[in-house]
Amino acid sequence: MQRIGVFVCHCGTNIAGTVDVKKVVEMAAHEPGVVHAEDYAYMCSEAGQEKIHKAIKEKKLTGLVVCSCSPRMHETTFRNAAEKAGLNPYMVEIANIREHCSWIHKDMEEATEKAVILMRAAVAKVNLDAPLKPGESKVTKRALVIGGGIAGIQTALDIAEAGYPVDIVEKTPSIGGRMSQLDKTFPTLDCSSCILTPKMGEVNAHPLINIYTYSEVESVAGFVGDFTVEIRKKARSVDMNKCTGCGLCQEKCPSKKSLSEFNRGLSTRSAIYTPFAQAVPNVPVIDRDACIKFKTGKCGICSKVCQAGAIDYDQKDEIITEKYGAIVVATGFDMIKLDRYDEYAYSQSKDVITSLELERIMNAAGPTGGHLERLSDGKAPKEIVFIQCVGSRCADDRGKSYCSKICCMYTAKHAMLIRDKYPDTNVTVFYIDVRTPGKNFDEFYRRAVEDYGVNYIKGQVGKVIPQPNGKLLVQGADLIDSKQILKEADMVVLAAAIEPNEGVRKIATMLTASIDTNNFLTEAHAKLRPVESPTAGIFLSGVCQGPKDIPETVSQAGAAAVKAIGLLAKDKLLTNPCTAHSDELLCNGCSQCANVCPYGAITYEDKEVNDHGIRETRRIAVVNDALCQGCGACTVTCPSGAMDLQGFSNRQILAEVDAICR
Amino acid sequence: MQELINRAKELLADGTVARVLGWKAGDLPYNPEPAYFEKEEDFADFVYNGFCGANLSKYMIEASKLEGKTLVCLKPCDTYSFQELMKEHRVDRDKAYIIGVGCKGKLDIEKIKAMGIKGIKSISGAEIDDEAETLTIDTIYGEKSCAYKDAMLERCHVCKGKDHMIFDEIIGESKETKDADRFAEVEKIEAMSPEEKFAFFQKELSKCIRCNACRNVCPACSCRKCVFDSNKFDSAQKANVDSFEEKMFHIIRAFHVAGRCTDCGECSRVCPQGIPLHLFNRKFIKDINELYGEYQAGADLEPRTPLTDYRFEDAEPGIVAERG
Amino acid sequence: MKTEKNRAEMIKEISGVNPLKCMKCGKCSASCPSYNEMDIKPHQFVSYVINEDIESLVNSKSLWKCLSCFACVERCPRDVKPGKLIDAARQIVVRERGNTYLDPDEIPELIDPDTPQQLLVSAFRRYRR
Amino acid sequence: MKYSYYPGCTLKNKAQDLDHYARISAEALGFELEEISEWQCCGGVYPLGTDEIATKLSSVRALNDAKEKGQDLVTLCSACHHVIKRVNDDMKNVDDIRTRANNYMALDEPYAGETKVLHYLEVLRDVIGFDELKKKVTNPLKGKKIGAYYGCLLLRPGKLMAFDDPENPKIMEDFIRALGAEPVIYPYRNECCGGYISLKEEDMSKEMCRKIEKSASGFGADMLITACPLCMYNLNKNNGDNLPVYYFTELLAEALGLKEEVEEQ
Amino acid sequence: MSIEKNEEFRPKIVAFCCNWCSYAGADLAGSSRMSYSADVKIIRVPCSCRVNPMFILRAFERGADGVIMCGCHPGDCHYTSGNFYARRRMTLLFSMLDYIGVENGRTRVEWVSAAEGAKFSQTMHEFVDKITSLGKNVRLEDLRCRN
């Protein structure tokens, strides 16, 4: 029989205001096993914990029930307090009488009655608790960063600077990400590549950072501290060690009609290519779908011109297997497809473009060499209309429910840059709200209006109407002046919503990291653990977690790095002891449990057992404690009840049921 | 039958198998029982006729632990159970020599008795070599007869088919006996009002004496120790009262075999109280077919069963209320 | 006489629209082909319903200028779809007062030999009960 | 192949061409339009009020008639199509409307949106196939530059009508291509012609039609096609006769070489 | 003769909530002060897939009037796939209860994320109303278990 102490917290008036705590203490004394019951204003305080300590020592308690706030809040606190007093921390159960009781009920009698029942259920559970000991697992002192944009670059640099090796896996042929596609950055208008390129170089040169470009994560196994990751290095068809990056192959390549991904399809590139001039690594890849050699077997010009002999048509995809202690996801974003927003005529006119396309047009390395011109006829636009919130803040399935956060600022930036460089070009912005929270952000937007004369109109655009003369008639609303506006424009720029990069759901699934309905990775706690995934050992960096701009991304990247470093700095990790166990005398060895285990933690062994005198060899399920995460799927699949979960055993849950229904 | 016996003797003699698992005649003309035959002279009692309903696949769990191979006679429907047991690593394929025996539908003595045929001395027409059209029954009141079909077990009217799913060789012919809709009875219950449903099952289950015959015969219910006999759930069996315990037992039993039950119908066949226990299993089978796609347990060796598998777009539990 | 609150509720019920979902982006008014003919603009219908000023709505000439062309319904990003509110207000007029915008006596003057039945049928449906 | 066919009021009268050419073309293309017996007018506009029942019943009758015959229901007129398709959606998805409508109708078996509603153009696209249609064209309309005028009702609301992209449709353009002519894409093809408003607000309708016509001719169209008698009326009445307007079925019959036969008869 | 007290029916409701989503959702309902009936008592389980049909039947046997299970939304399970198995298990169990004549509103599954405090509270409101309208569970309670 256990010797149980029940501690009822007032939480100031948070609990005591609605629950008669004295009554709960009084009722607790009648419960089986309870030898001590008391209440206190703040159980989680030093003084409260001292009371627990004292009672454990004096009354020789073997189990604790703390009636307080949610176990998600202070279970660890009370477990630690128990441990300090020499009690096994898993002999502690929490009755949640705050979030699940005092805060939601008003009637004192009702709330007290419920608190008593919750206390009873917890006592019933403790009565069946057994001391548990967490296992230990090692930490592989190496981190993986998935995604080589500014988020991944910053995280990798910070981790490497702390002395841990880092691998970056980047899907495209170069690191750099979205930021490398930008021309200028707000609110300071520095040139994007001027601040990014040095960082790319730094990553490339860092002795502890290893970059896998043109590579993807193929599979992830293991758990915090000990992940095993397979990385598919796609065949580049160019030997990274031999290539000097001279660029002659690209120049001579006869297949030049592929659309440049880097320039958002606004220009073409050769079949053998580096995405952009400052690419890291500066080693081209052959796009095998476009390459004449791969399509017809004839050509081979690049191989002929390459003096370094780096071209290797026979290269195969390579699978690299590596172990990591921590994984940082930095998979970034893309713009949504606009095929369901054709009222803006995006697919009908070349002069309706997205903001990211404008970014490329404005860039000196872009398709127009940095000249602002219409893609239809190359003429300089004199009248440009920007449309905000295209696909953002949308309640139906055409767009996204969230605010994309960066569009207000980059549109102000674009408007300002255009007005600055082309003063005779008029710029009109149709907006719903201008959202500029951030240091120097509103000032920046006001400058666009006040110093650069950008015309901001509050109201959406209903339709963009291409005219026979090549102009675009923009039909919008001016809600302040109560007018419907018809404006003839030469170019229309759409601030399309951003969304997490394609493929992130697949990665999240491999990592068993939670992901929300918009495909953003979920943080462990929205406020208190914003850069960690609920899955241990997985950290979040950049837009994969939610829309954010560059400074925020860099901050988060640093924060994710610190969290990863904190993990890598440990020599050992304690594992969750609430794992499944199979009773070898009851196990049928039927393999049903392994079918439902998401972690592959169950294997089968032929084991000699002594079943009440009968010795025989049986096929028995064995759970790997290090892999088991304690979900319990196996326990329900097991018909004989051989498989049970420590800390949430069948008998414990039934005892809670009984206590509640009593 | 003679062919079967000859072949069994031959395999015993040449050492291919160490024993034969079949049926031997009982004390009445209609109650043969499963038995091992290890020596030639044992075969004097060997029978295989229309009353050999027992599914021998479950016996192979124990037989798999014995030295040498066991020749087992499996009817087409028994082979589903055998494959399901293979899937669950409960029987050892290498320890079995399977003779797929022909089947023309198995007989239900209760049905014959229900026709008013009493005092049975002997029955002819039930041999496997017979045409299985008519039974001639010699009783102390004289000779009676009935159509073979009318005396068949319910399960044979909804037979899964005359093909053996797994075998080493086949002896004897099988016959298609299906002439009813497998789910008709379930549908009839589904159409009842909640009160009628409750009354129906209350009436049936109150007959249960918890003799565990259903559990013991069931090839899917083969746990070393049943949860209802262990302290894992504090659910050790209680005496029969007109209350919930029996429903719990039968629901959980059906749930534990859901997706694994081949619908062999042994539970209903052996129930001494005549409770139509297959109605539980078949309800699950019907739901599984409708919600997760047609599935026949034991038809293949794929490891995942419907309850250890899922689809993202599976129906929500609310569908139960929606379809009313 | 129904109160304004009742009538606002009625509009919400008939239309099935929750006007609180509106984020005041004005895309409805930007899309409306009849915008210039309307005294109360499509996006304003939403706030009139929220503010329970139904009397103004039922007296608005906008009710009779709306084409039911569903441009606002198609493009509304917030699932508010002001066209439905306008129709609901129109329903209140034709149901509540027996008030109509079209008198059968007017018809002969309005039609010509080519007028399709469809035109009359549609107009009657929208304009009167 | 046999379809239930709902012609609608105007096709029996002012828009006989639309109906007639559709029928003979169907025959030539190998499908049959079986007119629903005793159909009633759809009402011309879809009653938006969620509490409207009586005004939806005529559609339900037609839909149920098709269901009983086990046929898909084909329509031609944009307005009829719009109304019937949306009522069908209500019957399928809105419990309250389904229950109340069925209470009124007292059918042998309740109607719950089982019938599939197809526009004639959808039959051409999805059943016959435009490639197949192209093969059957004997008199290709070479050199004709045709603007498709969709109007509002066929396309919107896009999610319910599920006819084509409501902002950038292409079914009629593909149809025009199949007939051997050149489609002219112009931005006003899905803008409203004014619809029923032309009865009392002639000027509004005139302004709208003028925009449509100007846009179409600006992009080089020398004729327009439509599926709606009211669009046809408004456009004809308001365009200075610069741009002739045809029912799409008339051009279909012409391309299939059936028009002359008719005229000869 | 004793006068029968006309006590208002107060249902006993057991709610199984997964630790990661629904229990957190219930916490959020609490910290947002979104009230629901005190008749609901929550049992924390690591995942909805930990809920054994035996637990549910046991609750009914011991006199519960309604049992609800909440878990992460399909696709969002902390353990990737637990709720998918739970969904199939509960669908079949509920169907069986319906089949043997138990009112089918007495059991429910609802997916509640950690962010859906309002949904949690709303769901509990609805469920309590439903159970109250169904009244006492007389079909499944084992009278021997009544104190």
Short mmCIF file of N, CA, C and O in Angstrom, two decimals, chain A residues 14 70-72 75 96 99-100 103-105 110 113-114 117 505 509 512 515 534 595-596 598-599 629-633 635-637 644-645 648-650 653-654 656-658 660-662, chain E residues 10 12 14 16 19-20 23-24 26-27 29-31 33-38 40-47 49-53 55 58-59 62 64 76 78-81 85 89 147:
data_model
loop_
_atom_site.label_atom_id
_atom_site.label_comp_id
_atom_site.label_asym_id
_atom_site.label_seq_id
_atom_site.Cartn_x
_atom_site.Cartn_y
_atom_site.Cartn_z
N ASN A 14 -6.72 32.07 -7.61
CA ASN A 14 -7.03 31.43 -8.88
C ASN A 14 -7.79 30.13 -8.69
O ASN A 14 -8.70 29.80 -9.43
N SER A 70 -2.28 22.98 -14.48
CA SER A 70 -2.09 21.89 -15.44
C SER A 70 -0.73 21.23 -15.28
O SER A 70 0.27 21.90 -15.04
N PRO A 71 -0.68 19.91 -15.45
CA PRO A 71 0.63 19.24 -15.39
C PRO A 71 1.56 19.76 -16.47
O PRO A 71 2.77 19.66 -16.34
N ARG A 72 0.99 20.32 -17.53
CA ARG A 72 1.83 20.87 -18.59
C ARG A 72 2.61 22.08 -18.06
O ARG A 72 3.56 22.51 -18.67
N GLU A 75 4.22 20.03 -13.70
CA GLU A 75 4.51 18.63 -13.37
C GLU A 75 6.02 18.46 -13.10
O GLU A 75 6.42 17.84 -12.13
N ASN A 96 -5.46 18.46 -12.10
CA ASN A 96 -5.54 19.79 -12.69
C ASN A 96 -6.83 20.47 -12.24
O ASN A 96 -7.88 20.35 -12.88
N GLU A 99 -6.91 24.94 -14.57
CA GLU A 99 -7.40 25.05 -15.95
C GLU A 99 -8.66 24.22 -16.21
O GLU A 99 -9.52 24.61 -16.99
N HIS A 100 -8.71 23.05 -15.58
CA HIS A 100 -9.86 22.17 -15.85
C HIS A 100 -10.96 22.31 -14.81
O HIS A 100 -11.91 21.54 -14.82
N TRP A 103 -10.97 27.65 -13.11
CA TRP A 103 -11.05 28.72 -14.10
C TRP A 103 -12.28 28.63 -15.00
O TRP A 103 -12.61 29.57 -15.70
N ILE A 104 -12.88 27.49 -15.04
CA ILE A 104 -14.02 27.38 -15.95
C ILE A 104 -15.37 27.26 -15.24
O ILE A 104 -16.40 27.31 -15.89
N HIS A 105 -15.33 27.09 -13.93
CA HIS A 105 -16.60 26.99 -13.22
C HIS A 105 -16.76 28.18 -12.29
O HIS A 105 -15.79 28.72 -11.79
N GLU A 110 -20.14 23.32 -7.05
CA GLU A 110 -19.90 22.48 -8.22
C GLU A 110 -18.41 22.28 -8.45
O GLU A 110 -17.94 21.17 -8.68
N GLU A 113 -16.83 20.08 -5.81
CA GLU A 113 -17.19 18.69 -6.03
C GLU A 113 -16.31 18.08 -7.13
O GLU A 113 -15.79 16.97 -7.01
N LYS A 114 -16.13 18.87 -8.20
CA LYS A 114 -15.32 18.37 -9.30
C LYS A 114 -13.86 18.24 -8.88
O LYS A 114 -13.19 17.25 -9.21
N ILE A 117 -13.31 15.10 -7.09
CA ILE A 117 -13.28 13.93 -7.97
C ILE A 117 -11.94 13.84 -8.72
O ILE A 117 -11.35 12.77 -8.83
N ARG A 505 5.84 19.28 -45.82
CA ARG A 505 4.99 18.28 -45.13
C ARG A 505 5.68 16.92 -45.12
O ARG A 505 5.63 16.19 -44.14
N THR A 509 6.81 14.97 -41.79
CA THR A 509 6.39 13.60 -41.54
C THR A 509 7.60 12.73 -41.20
O THR A 509 7.55 11.94 -40.26
N THR A 512 8.59 13.46 -37.79
CA THR A 512 7.44 13.41 -36.88
C THR A 512 7.27 14.73 -36.14
O THR A 512 6.95 14.77 -34.96
N ILE A 515 2.78 19.87 -37.77
CA ILE A 515 2.66 20.85 -38.83
C ILE A 515 1.21 21.31 -38.84
O ILE A 515 0.32 20.53 -38.53
N PRO A 534 7.53 20.50 -31.12
CA PRO A 534 7.19 19.64 -29.97
C PRO A 534 7.98 18.33 -29.99
O PRO A 534 8.11 17.68 -28.97
N ASN A 595 2.99 -3.58 -36.15
CA ASN A 595 2.31 -2.95 -37.29
C ASN A 595 1.91 -1.51 -37.00
O ASN A 595 1.85 -0.70 -37.91
N VAL A 596 1.57 -1.21 -35.75
CA VAL A 596 1.08 0.14 -35.47
C VAL A 596 2.14 1.04 -34.84
O VAL A 596 1.90 2.22 -34.63
N PRO A 598 4.76 3.65 -34.59
CA PRO A 598 5.29 4.63 -35.56
C PRO A 598 6.81 4.75 -35.52
O PRO A 598 7.39 5.40 -36.37
N TYR A 599 7.44 4.17 -34.53
CA TYR A 599 8.89 4.38 -34.36
C TYR A 599 9.72 3.13 -34.64
O TYR A 599 10.92 3.13 -34.44
N GLN A 629 8.31 6.14 -27.84
CA GLN A 629 7.96 7.48 -27.38
C GLN A 629 6.75 7.46 -26.45
O GLN A 629 6.31 8.49 -25.97
N GLY A 630 6.19 6.29 -26.25
CA GLY A 630 5.10 6.17 -25.27
C GLY A 630 3.73 6.59 -25.76
O GLY A 630 2.95 7.13 -24.99
N CYS A 631 3.41 6.37 -27.03
CA CYS A 631 2.08 6.79 -27.50
C CYS A 631 1.00 5.81 -27.05
O CYS A 631 -0.12 6.20 -26.77
N GLY A 632 1.33 4.54 -26.98
CA GLY A 632 0.37 3.56 -26.51
C GLY A 632 -0.44 2.87 -27.60
O GLY A 632 -1.32 2.08 -27.30
N ALA A 633 -0.12 3.15 -28.87
CA ALA A 633 -0.87 2.51 -29.95
C ALA A 633 -0.82 0.99 -29.82
O ALA A 633 -1.81 0.30 -30.05
N THR A 635 -0.58 -0.82 -27.16
CA THR A 635 -1.29 -1.40 -26.03
C THR A 635 -2.73 -1.76 -26.38
O THR A 635 -3.29 -2.69 -25.83
N VAL A 636 -3.31 -0.97 -27.30
CA VAL A 636 -4.71 -1.23 -27.64
C VAL A 636 -4.80 -2.33 -28.69
O VAL A 636 -5.77 -3.08 -28.76
N THR A 637 -3.76 -2.41 -29.50
CA THR A 637 -3.74 -3.45 -30.52
C THR A 637 -3.57 -4.83 -29.88
O THR A 637 -4.04 -5.83 -30.41
N ASP A 644 1.71 -3.08 -22.22
CA ASP A 644 1.16 -2.04 -21.35
C ASP A 644 2.11 -0.87 -21.32
O ASP A 644 3.29 -1.00 -21.69
N LEU A 645 1.60 0.30 -20.93
CA LEU A 645 2.40 1.51 -20.97
C LEU A 645 2.73 1.96 -19.56
O LEU A 645 1.82 2.22 -18.77
N PHE A 648 1.07 5.11 -17.70
CA PHE A 648 -0.32 5.20 -18.15
C PHE A 648 -0.83 3.78 -18.34
O PHE A 648 -1.27 3.41 -19.42
N SER A 649 -0.71 2.96 -17.30
CA SER A 649 -1.04 1.55 -17.48
C SER A 649 -2.56 1.37 -17.58
O SER A 649 -3.34 2.22 -17.18
N ASN A 650 -2.92 0.23 -18.10
CA ASN A 650 -4.35 -0.09 -18.23
C ASN A 650 -5.04 0.03 -16.88
O ASN A 650 -6.10 0.64 -16.77
N ILE A 653 -5.44 3.74 -15.78
CA ILE A 653 -6.49 4.50 -16.45
C ILE A 653 -7.86 4.00 -16.00
O ILE A 653 -8.77 4.78 -15.75
N LEU A 654 -7.97 2.67 -15.84
CA LEU A 654 -9.24 2.15 -15.35
C LEU A 654 -9.54 2.65 -13.94
O LEU A 654 -10.68 2.96 -13.60
N GLU A 656 -8.67 5.49 -12.76
CA GLU A 656 -9.15 6.86 -12.90
C GLU A 656 -10.61 6.87 -13.34
O GLU A 656 -11.42 7.65 -12.83
N VAL A 657 -10.92 6.01 -14.32
CA VAL A 657 -12.31 5.91 -14.78
C VAL A 657 -13.22 5.58 -13.59
O VAL A 657 -14.24 6.23 -13.36
N ASP A 658 -12.81 4.58 -12.82
CA ASP A 658 -13.63 4.15 -11.69
C ASP A 658 -13.82 5.29 -10.69
O ASP A 658 -14.91 5.51 -10.18
N ILE A 660 -13.69 8.45 -11.22
CA ILE A 660 -14.56 9.51 -11.74
C ILE A 660 -16.03 9.07 -11.72
O ILE A 660 -16.93 9.85 -11.44
N CYS A 661 -16.27 7.81 -11.99
CA CYS A 661 -17.65 7.34 -12.09
C CYS A 661 -18.23 6.92 -10.73
O CYS A 661 -19.39 6.54 -10.65
N ARG A 662 -17.37 6.98 -9.73
CA ARG A 662 -17.84 6.49 -8.43
C ARG A 662 -19.02 7.31 -7.92
O ARG A 662 -19.06 8.51 -8.12
N ARG E 10 -27.81 15.16 -13.41
CA ARG E 10 -26.44 15.64 -13.67
C ARG E 10 -25.65 14.50 -14.29
O ARG E 10 -25.33 13.52 -13.60
N LYS E 12 -22.81 12.03 -15.78
CA LYS E 12 -21.39 11.77 -15.52
C LYS E 12 -20.72 11.62 -16.87
O LYS E 12 -21.11 10.75 -17.66
N VAL E 14 -17.07 11.27 -18.98
CA VAL E 14 -15.63 11.05 -18.97
C VAL E 14 -15.06 11.51 -20.31
O VAL E 14 -15.59 11.14 -21.37
N PHE E 16 -11.60 11.53 -22.50
CA PHE E 16 -10.20 11.14 -22.68
C PHE E 16 -9.55 12.16 -23.60
O PHE E 16 -10.04 12.38 -24.71
N ASN E 19 -2.52 14.10 -24.60
CA ASN E 19 -1.67 15.05 -23.90
C ASN E 19 -1.28 16.24 -24.76
O ASN E 19 -1.17 17.35 -24.28
N TRP E 20 -1.07 16.00 -26.06
CA TRP E 20 -0.39 17.01 -26.87
C TRP E 20 -1.31 18.04 -27.45
O TRP E 20 -0.95 19.20 -27.56
N TYR E 23 -5.64 17.87 -24.52
CA TYR E 23 -5.46 18.26 -23.12
C TYR E 23 -4.99 19.71 -23.08
O TYR E 23 -5.46 20.51 -22.26
N ALA E 24 -4.09 20.04 -23.99
CA ALA E 24 -3.62 21.42 -24.07
C ALA E 24 -4.75 22.35 -24.51
O ALA E 24 -4.85 23.49 -24.05
N ALA E 26 -7.84 21.89 -23.75
CA ALA E 26 -8.66 22.06 -22.55
C ALA E 26 -7.99 23.07 -21.61
O ALA E 26 -8.66 23.88 -20.98
N ASP E 27 -6.65 23.00 -21.54
CA ASP E 27 -5.93 23.99 -20.73
C ASP E 27 -6.18 25.40 -21.27
O ASP E 27 -6.38 26.35 -20.51
N ALA E 29 -8.77 26.39 -22.99
CA ALA E 29 -10.14 26.77 -22.64
C ALA E 29 -10.14 27.32 -21.21
O ALA E 29 -10.78 28.33 -20.90
N GLY E 30 -9.38 26.66 -20.35
CA GLY E 30 -9.30 27.09 -18.95
C GLY E 30 -8.65 28.46 -18.84
O GLY E 30 -9.20 29.37 -18.23
N SER E 31 -7.48 28.62 -19.46
CA SER E 31 -6.81 29.91 -19.29
C SER E 31 -7.55 31.02 -20.02
O SER E 31 -7.36 32.18 -19.72
N ARG E 33 -10.73 31.13 -19.81
CA ARG E 33 -11.95 31.18 -18.98
C ARG E 33 -13.22 30.87 -19.80
O ARG E 33 -14.24 31.50 -19.67
N MET E 34 -13.10 29.90 -20.71
CA MET E 34 -14.27 29.51 -21.48
C MET E 34 -14.94 28.37 -20.73
O MET E 34 -14.45 27.25 -20.74
N SER E 35 -16.06 28.66 -20.14
CA SER E 35 -16.64 27.68 -19.23
C SER E 35 -17.31 26.54 -19.97
O SER E 35 -17.68 26.65 -21.13
N TYR E 36 -17.39 25.42 -19.31
CA TYR E 36 -18.24 24.32 -19.75
C TYR E 36 -18.65 23.57 -18.50
O TYR E 36 -18.17 23.88 -17.40
N SER E 37 -19.50 22.60 -18.65
CA SER E 37 -20.10 21.98 -17.48
C SER E 37 -19.09 21.24 -16.60
O SER E 37 -18.17 20.59 -17.09
N ALA E 38 -19.31 21.34 -15.30
CA ALA E 38 -18.44 20.64 -14.34
C ALA E 38 -18.67 19.14 -14.39
O ALA E 38 -17.96 18.38 -13.76
N VAL E 40 -18.09 17.33 -16.80
CA VAL E 40 -17.04 16.72 -17.62
C VAL E 40 -15.78 16.54 -16.79
O VAL E 40 -15.31 17.48 -16.17
N LYS E 41 -15.26 15.32 -16.75
CA LYS E 41 -14.00 15.08 -16.06
C LYS E 41 -13.01 14.51 -17.08
O LYS E 41 -13.33 13.56 -17.81
N ILE E 42 -11.84 15.11 -17.09
CA ILE E 42 -10.87 14.75 -18.12
C ILE E 42 -9.84 13.76 -17.60
O ILE E 42 -9.32 13.90 -16.50
N ILE E 43 -9.57 12.75 -18.41
CA ILE E 43 -8.47 11.82 -18.11
C ILE E 43 -7.40 12.04 -19.17
O ILE E 43 -7.68 12.00 -20.37
N ARG E 44 -6.19 12.28 -18.71
CA ARG E 44 -5.09 12.55 -19.65
C ARG E 44 -4.48 11.24 -20.13
O ARG E 44 -4.13 10.39 -19.32
N VAL E 45 -4.36 11.10 -21.41
CA VAL E 45 -3.68 9.95 -22.00
C VAL E 45 -2.63 10.49 -22.96
O VAL E 45 -2.77 11.61 -23.45
N PRO E 46 -1.58 9.75 -23.22
CA PRO E 46 -0.54 10.31 -24.08
C PRO E 46 -1.07 10.59 -25.49
O PRO E 46 -0.68 11.59 -26.10
N CYS E 47 -1.95 9.74 -25.97
CA CYS E 47 -2.42 9.87 -27.36
C CYS E 47 -3.79 9.23 -27.44
O CYS E 47 -4.09 8.32 -26.66
N CYS E 49 -4.65 7.14 -29.35
CA CYS E 49 -4.48 5.72 -29.64
C CYS E 49 -4.23 4.90 -28.37
O CYS E 49 -4.15 3.68 -28.42
N ARG E 50 -4.10 5.57 -27.23
CA ARG E 50 -3.95 4.86 -25.98
C ARG E 50 -5.32 4.44 -25.43
O ARG E 50 -5.40 3.66 -24.48
N VAL E 51 -6.38 4.98 -26.00
CA VAL E 51 -7.71 4.71 -25.45
C VAL E 51 -8.21 3.34 -25.91
O VAL E 51 -8.47 3.12 -27.09
N ASN E 52 -8.30 2.46 -24.97
CA ASN E 52 -8.75 1.10 -25.23
C ASN E 52 -10.27 1.08 -25.16
O ASN E 52 -10.85 1.67 -24.24
N PRO E 53 -10.93 0.40 -26.08
CA PRO E 53 -12.39 0.30 -25.99
C PRO E 53 -12.84 -0.19 -24.61
O PRO E 53 -13.90 0.17 -24.13
N PHE E 55 -11.73 0.77 -21.86
CA PHE E 55 -11.86 1.92 -20.95
C PHE E 55 -13.25 2.53 -21.09
O PHE E 55 -13.88 2.94 -20.12
N ARG E 58 -15.86 0.23 -19.73
CA ARG E 58 -15.76 0.22 -18.28
C ARG E 58 -16.44 1.47 -17.69
O ARG E 58 -17.16 1.39 -16.69
N ALA E 59 -16.20 2.61 -18.35
CA ALA E 59 -16.83 3.84 -17.86
C ALA E 59 -18.34 3.68 -17.85
O ALA E 59 -19.01 4.00 -16.87
N ARG E 62 -19.49 1.43 -15.15
CA ARG E 62 -19.46 2.05 -13.82
C ARG E 62 -20.41 3.24 -13.71
O ARG E 62 -20.32 4.01 -12.77
N ALA E 64 -21.03 5.84 -16.12
CA ALA E 64 -20.87 7.06 -16.90
C ALA E 64 -22.06 7.19 -17.86
O ALA E 64 -22.60 6.18 -18.32
N ASP E 76 -2.15 15.59 -37.66
CA ASP E 76 -1.36 16.41 -36.75
C ASP E 76 -0.93 15.64 -35.50
O ASP E 76 -0.47 16.25 -34.54
N HIS E 78 0.89 13.98 -32.62
CA HIS E 78 2.25 14.12 -32.12
C HIS E 78 3.07 12.87 -32.43
O HIS E 78 4.27 12.93 -32.60
N TYR E 79 2.40 11.75 -32.46
CA TYR E 79 3.07 10.50 -32.76
C TYR E 79 2.83 10.09 -34.22
O TYR E 79 2.82 8.92 -34.55
N THR E 80 2.53 11.06 -35.05
CA THR E 80 2.28 10.90 -36.48
C THR E 80 1.00 10.19 -36.84
O THR E 80 0.20 10.69 -37.59
N SER E 81 0.81 8.99 -36.30
CA SER E 81 -0.30 8.20 -36.83
C SER E 81 -1.26 7.69 -35.77
O SER E 81 -2.22 7.00 -36.10
N TYR E 85 -5.24 5.37 -36.05
CA TYR E 85 -5.67 4.07 -35.53
C TYR E 85 -6.86 4.26 -34.60
O TYR E 85 -7.84 3.52 -34.65
N ARG E 89 -10.60 2.51 -34.66
CA ARG E 89 -11.08 1.74 -33.51
C ARG E 89 -12.40 2.30 -32.99
O ARG E 89 -13.34 1.57 -32.73
N ASN E 147 -22.61 2.18 -6.21
CA ASN E 147 -22.43 2.20 -4.74
C ASN E 147 -23.76 2.52 -4.08
O ASN E 147 -24.40 3.44 -4.47
#
